[in-house]
GROMACS .gro file of C-alpha atoms in nm:
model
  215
    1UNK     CA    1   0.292   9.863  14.684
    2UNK     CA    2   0.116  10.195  14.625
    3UNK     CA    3   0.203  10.195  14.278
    4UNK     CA    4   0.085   9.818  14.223
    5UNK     CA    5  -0.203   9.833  14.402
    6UNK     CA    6  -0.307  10.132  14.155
    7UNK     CA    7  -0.214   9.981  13.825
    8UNK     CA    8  -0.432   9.661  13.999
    9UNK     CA    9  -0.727   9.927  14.035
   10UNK     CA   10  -0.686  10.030  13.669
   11UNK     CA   11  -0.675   9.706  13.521
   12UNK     CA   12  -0.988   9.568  13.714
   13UNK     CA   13  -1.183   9.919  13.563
   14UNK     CA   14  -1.190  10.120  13.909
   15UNK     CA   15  -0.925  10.431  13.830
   16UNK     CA   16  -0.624  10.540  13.890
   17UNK     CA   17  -0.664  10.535  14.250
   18UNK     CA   18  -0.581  10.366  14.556
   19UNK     CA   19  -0.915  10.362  14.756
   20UNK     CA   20  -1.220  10.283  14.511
   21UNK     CA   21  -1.402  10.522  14.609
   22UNK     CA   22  -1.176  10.817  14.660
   23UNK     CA   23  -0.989  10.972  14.354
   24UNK     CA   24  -0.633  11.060  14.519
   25UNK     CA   25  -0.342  11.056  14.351
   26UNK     CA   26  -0.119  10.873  14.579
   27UNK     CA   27   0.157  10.774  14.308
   28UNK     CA   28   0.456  11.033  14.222
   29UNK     CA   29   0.556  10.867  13.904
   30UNK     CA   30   0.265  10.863  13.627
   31UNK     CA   31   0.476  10.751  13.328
   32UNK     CA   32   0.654  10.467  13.538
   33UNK     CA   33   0.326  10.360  13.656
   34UNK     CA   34   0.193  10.355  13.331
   35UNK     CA   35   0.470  10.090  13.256
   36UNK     CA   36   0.404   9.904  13.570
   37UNK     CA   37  -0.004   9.854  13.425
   38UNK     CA   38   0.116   9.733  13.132
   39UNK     CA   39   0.420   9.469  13.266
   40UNK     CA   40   0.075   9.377  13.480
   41UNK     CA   41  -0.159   9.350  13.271
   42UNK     CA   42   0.135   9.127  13.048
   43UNK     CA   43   0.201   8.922  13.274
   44UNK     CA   44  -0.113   8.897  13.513
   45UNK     CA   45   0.130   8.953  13.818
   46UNK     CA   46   0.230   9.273  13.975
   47UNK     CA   47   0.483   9.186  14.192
   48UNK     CA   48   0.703   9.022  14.013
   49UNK     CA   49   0.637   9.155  13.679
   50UNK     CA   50   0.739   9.497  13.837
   51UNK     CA   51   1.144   9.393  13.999
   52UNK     CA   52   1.148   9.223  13.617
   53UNK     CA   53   1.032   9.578  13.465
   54UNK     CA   54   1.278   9.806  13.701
   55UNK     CA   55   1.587   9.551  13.612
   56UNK     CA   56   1.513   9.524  13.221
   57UNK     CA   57   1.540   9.935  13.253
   58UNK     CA   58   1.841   9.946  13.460
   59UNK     CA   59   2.034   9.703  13.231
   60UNK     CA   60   1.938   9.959  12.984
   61UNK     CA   61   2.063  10.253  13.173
   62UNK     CA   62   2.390  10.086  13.235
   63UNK     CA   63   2.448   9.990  12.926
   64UNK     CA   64   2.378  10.287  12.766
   65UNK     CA   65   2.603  10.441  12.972
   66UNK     CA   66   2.902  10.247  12.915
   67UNK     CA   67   2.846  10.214  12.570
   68UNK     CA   68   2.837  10.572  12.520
   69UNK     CA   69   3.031  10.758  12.786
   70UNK     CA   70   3.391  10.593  12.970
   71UNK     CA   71   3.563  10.551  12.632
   72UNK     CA   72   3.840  10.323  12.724
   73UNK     CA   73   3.845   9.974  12.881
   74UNK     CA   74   3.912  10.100  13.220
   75UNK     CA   75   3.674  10.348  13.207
   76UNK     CA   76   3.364  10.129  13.155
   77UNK     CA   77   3.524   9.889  13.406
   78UNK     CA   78   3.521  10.202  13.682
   79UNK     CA   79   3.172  10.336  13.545
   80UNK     CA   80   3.056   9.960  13.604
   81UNK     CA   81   3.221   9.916  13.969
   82UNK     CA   82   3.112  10.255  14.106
   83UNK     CA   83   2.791  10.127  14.008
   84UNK     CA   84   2.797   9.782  14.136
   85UNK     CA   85   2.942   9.883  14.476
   86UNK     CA   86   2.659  10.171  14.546
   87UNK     CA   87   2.410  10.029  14.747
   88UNK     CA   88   2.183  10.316  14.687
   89UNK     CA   89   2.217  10.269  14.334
   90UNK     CA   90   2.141   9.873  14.373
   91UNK     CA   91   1.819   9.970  14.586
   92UNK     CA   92   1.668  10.196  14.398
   93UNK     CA   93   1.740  10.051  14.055
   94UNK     CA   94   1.621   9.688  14.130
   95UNK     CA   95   1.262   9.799  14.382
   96UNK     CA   96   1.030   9.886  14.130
   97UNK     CA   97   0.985  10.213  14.200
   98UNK     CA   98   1.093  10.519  13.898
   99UNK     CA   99   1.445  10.551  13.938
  100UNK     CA  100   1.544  10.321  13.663
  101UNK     CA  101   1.370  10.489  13.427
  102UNK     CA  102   1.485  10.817  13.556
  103UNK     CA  103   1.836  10.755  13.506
  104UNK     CA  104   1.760  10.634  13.166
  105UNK     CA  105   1.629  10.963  13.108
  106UNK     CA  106   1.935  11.092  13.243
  107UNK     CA  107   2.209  10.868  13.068
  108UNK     CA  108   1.996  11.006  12.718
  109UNK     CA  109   2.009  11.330  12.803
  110UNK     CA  110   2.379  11.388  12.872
  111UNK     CA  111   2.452  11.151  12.534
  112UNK     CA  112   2.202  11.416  12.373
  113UNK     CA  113   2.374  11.740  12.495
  114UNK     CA  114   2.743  11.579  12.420
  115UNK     CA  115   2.712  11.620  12.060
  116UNK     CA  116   2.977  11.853  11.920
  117UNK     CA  117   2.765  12.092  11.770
  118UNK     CA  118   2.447  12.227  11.853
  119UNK     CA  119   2.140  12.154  11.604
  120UNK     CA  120   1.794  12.219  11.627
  121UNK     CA  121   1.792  11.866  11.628
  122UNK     CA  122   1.963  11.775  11.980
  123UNK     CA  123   1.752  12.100  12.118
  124UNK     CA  124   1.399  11.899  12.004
  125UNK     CA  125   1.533  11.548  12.171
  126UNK     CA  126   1.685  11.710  12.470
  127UNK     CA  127   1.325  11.862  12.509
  128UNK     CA  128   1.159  11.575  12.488
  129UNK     CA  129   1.410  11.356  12.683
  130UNK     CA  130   1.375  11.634  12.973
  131UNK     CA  131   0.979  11.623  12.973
  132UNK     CA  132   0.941  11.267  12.944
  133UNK     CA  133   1.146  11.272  13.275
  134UNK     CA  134   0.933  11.534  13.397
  135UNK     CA  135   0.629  11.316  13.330
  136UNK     CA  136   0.845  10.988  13.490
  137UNK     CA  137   0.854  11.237  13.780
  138UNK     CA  138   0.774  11.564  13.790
  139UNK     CA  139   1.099  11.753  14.053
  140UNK     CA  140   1.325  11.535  13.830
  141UNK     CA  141   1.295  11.829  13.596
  142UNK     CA  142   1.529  12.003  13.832
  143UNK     CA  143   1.796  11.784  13.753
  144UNK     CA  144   1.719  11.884  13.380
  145UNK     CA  145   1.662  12.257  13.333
  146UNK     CA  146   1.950  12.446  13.380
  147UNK     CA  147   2.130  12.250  13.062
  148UNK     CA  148   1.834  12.285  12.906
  149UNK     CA  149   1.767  12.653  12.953
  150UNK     CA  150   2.147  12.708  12.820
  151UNK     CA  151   2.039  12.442  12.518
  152UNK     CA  152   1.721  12.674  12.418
  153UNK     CA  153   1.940  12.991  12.472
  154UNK     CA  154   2.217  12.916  12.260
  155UNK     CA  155   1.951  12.783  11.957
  156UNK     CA  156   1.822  13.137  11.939
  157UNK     CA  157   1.548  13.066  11.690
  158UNK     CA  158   1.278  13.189  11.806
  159UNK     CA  159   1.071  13.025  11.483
  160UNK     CA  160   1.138  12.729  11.662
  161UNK     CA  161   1.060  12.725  12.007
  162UNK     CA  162   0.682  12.644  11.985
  163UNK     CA  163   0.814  12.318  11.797
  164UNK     CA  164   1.018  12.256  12.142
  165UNK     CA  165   0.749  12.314  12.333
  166UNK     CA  166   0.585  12.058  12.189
  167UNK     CA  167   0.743  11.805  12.381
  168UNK     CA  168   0.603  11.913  12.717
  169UNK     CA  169   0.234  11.881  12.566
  170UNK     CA  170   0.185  11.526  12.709
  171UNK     CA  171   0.315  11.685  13.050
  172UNK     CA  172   0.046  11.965  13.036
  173UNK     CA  173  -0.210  11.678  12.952
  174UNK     CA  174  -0.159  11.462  13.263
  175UNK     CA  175  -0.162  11.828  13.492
  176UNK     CA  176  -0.447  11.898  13.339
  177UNK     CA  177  -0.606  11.566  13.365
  178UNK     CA  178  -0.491  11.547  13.726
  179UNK     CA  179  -0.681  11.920  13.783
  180UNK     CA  180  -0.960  11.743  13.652
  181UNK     CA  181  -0.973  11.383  13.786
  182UNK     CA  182  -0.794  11.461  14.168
  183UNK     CA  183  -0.859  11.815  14.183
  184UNK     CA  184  -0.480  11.901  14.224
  185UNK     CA  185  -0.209  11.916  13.951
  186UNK     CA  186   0.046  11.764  14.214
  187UNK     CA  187   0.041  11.400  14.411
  188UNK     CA  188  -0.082  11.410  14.742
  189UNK     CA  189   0.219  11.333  14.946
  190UNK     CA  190   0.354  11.635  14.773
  191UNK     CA  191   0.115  11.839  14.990
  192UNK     CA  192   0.163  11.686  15.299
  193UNK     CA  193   0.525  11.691  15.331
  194UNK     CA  194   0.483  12.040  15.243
  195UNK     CA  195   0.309  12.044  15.548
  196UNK     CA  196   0.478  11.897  15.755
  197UNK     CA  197   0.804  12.086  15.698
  198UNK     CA  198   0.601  12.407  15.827
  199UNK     CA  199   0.561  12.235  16.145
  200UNK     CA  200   0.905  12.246  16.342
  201UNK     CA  201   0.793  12.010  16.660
  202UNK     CA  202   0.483  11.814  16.720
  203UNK     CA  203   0.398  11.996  16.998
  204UNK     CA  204   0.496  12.360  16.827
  205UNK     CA  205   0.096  12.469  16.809
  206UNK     CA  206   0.033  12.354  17.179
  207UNK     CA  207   0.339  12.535  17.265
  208UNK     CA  208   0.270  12.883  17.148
  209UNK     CA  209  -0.122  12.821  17.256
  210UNK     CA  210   0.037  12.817  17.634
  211UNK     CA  211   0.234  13.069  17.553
  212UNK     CA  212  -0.025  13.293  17.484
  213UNK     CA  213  -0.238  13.145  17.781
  214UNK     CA  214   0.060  13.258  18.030
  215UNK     CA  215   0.127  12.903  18.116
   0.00000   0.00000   0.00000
């Protein structure tokens, strides 16, 4: 509902924001809400429009997968059951939230990288298949960089790395954009779990205050 209530703010010329008058990033997923403005703005529902969005991408995902990776009959009908069976899978993929789009990424990626021989080719789409998760989400790109970093290493062209770096220019943009617009290159529930995690009990602060008081 954060997300919707967003691309709603967007489309009725007020920002990407979820108060009108205070410019907070509250969404974690620019590219996906991106996507969710448009299904809106397509359809002239959000709700709706959104569960339709997040299962048109998972049908993707899925069949992407089993049209590229189980290679026998068996295979695809495991890939498909695992699937089917994992509730977390089923939740996430169907809500309308990013995680559709993120295993899309993910599905390409792995397809990318299984080519039998490296090319400067696969190295420029695994790039940009890597930041457009990135930009989907930005800790995805956890889930991306170590076969990434071995992808650039064993390229060794060094000719050719500012053309791979090209594909995390329209990541740069948004962090700079967000600088600019929120006045923090990350979302603001970033910060404030970051906060919380540095508190270990509710009552830690009034704890060490008495403490210190000899109570």
């Amino acid at each position: 509902m954060i997300s919707l209530r967003t691309a709603s703010n967007v489309l009725n010329g007020y920002g990407l924001r979820w108060n009108v008058d205070d410019r907070v990033q509250t969404f974690t997923h620019p590219l996906w809400l991106f996507l969710l403005t448009g299904a809106h703005a397509l359809s002239g529902e959000p709700f709706y429009s959104s569960l339709y969005l997040s299962r048109l991408v998972s049908g993707a995902a899925v069949a992407a997968l089993l049209f590229t990776r189980p290679r026998g009959m068996l295979g695809k009908l495991t890939a498909l059951t695992v699937l089917g069976l994992s509730h977390a899978f089923m939740d996430f993929s169907s809500s309308g939230l990013e995680n559709p789009l993120t295993h899309l990424f993910l599905i390409a990626f792995v397809v990318v990288l299984s080519a039998p021989t490296a090319s400067p080719a696969r190295t420029t789409a695994a790039c940009w298949i890597a930041a457009g998760a990135a930009l989907n989400r930005l800790d995805t790109i956890l889930l991306f960089a170590p076969a990434l970093c071995m992808e650039l290493c064993r390229t060794r062209r060094r000719s050719g790395f500012a053309k791979y770096m090209l594909a995390f220019v329209p990541l740069g943009a948004w962090e700079a954009f967000s600088i600019v617009y929120y006045g923090f290159p990350f979302p603001n529930t970033a910060y404030a779990k970051l906060s919380q995690a540095q508190v270990a009990t509710p009552f830690a602060d009034g704890a060490q205050e008495d403490a210190r008081a000899g109570l």
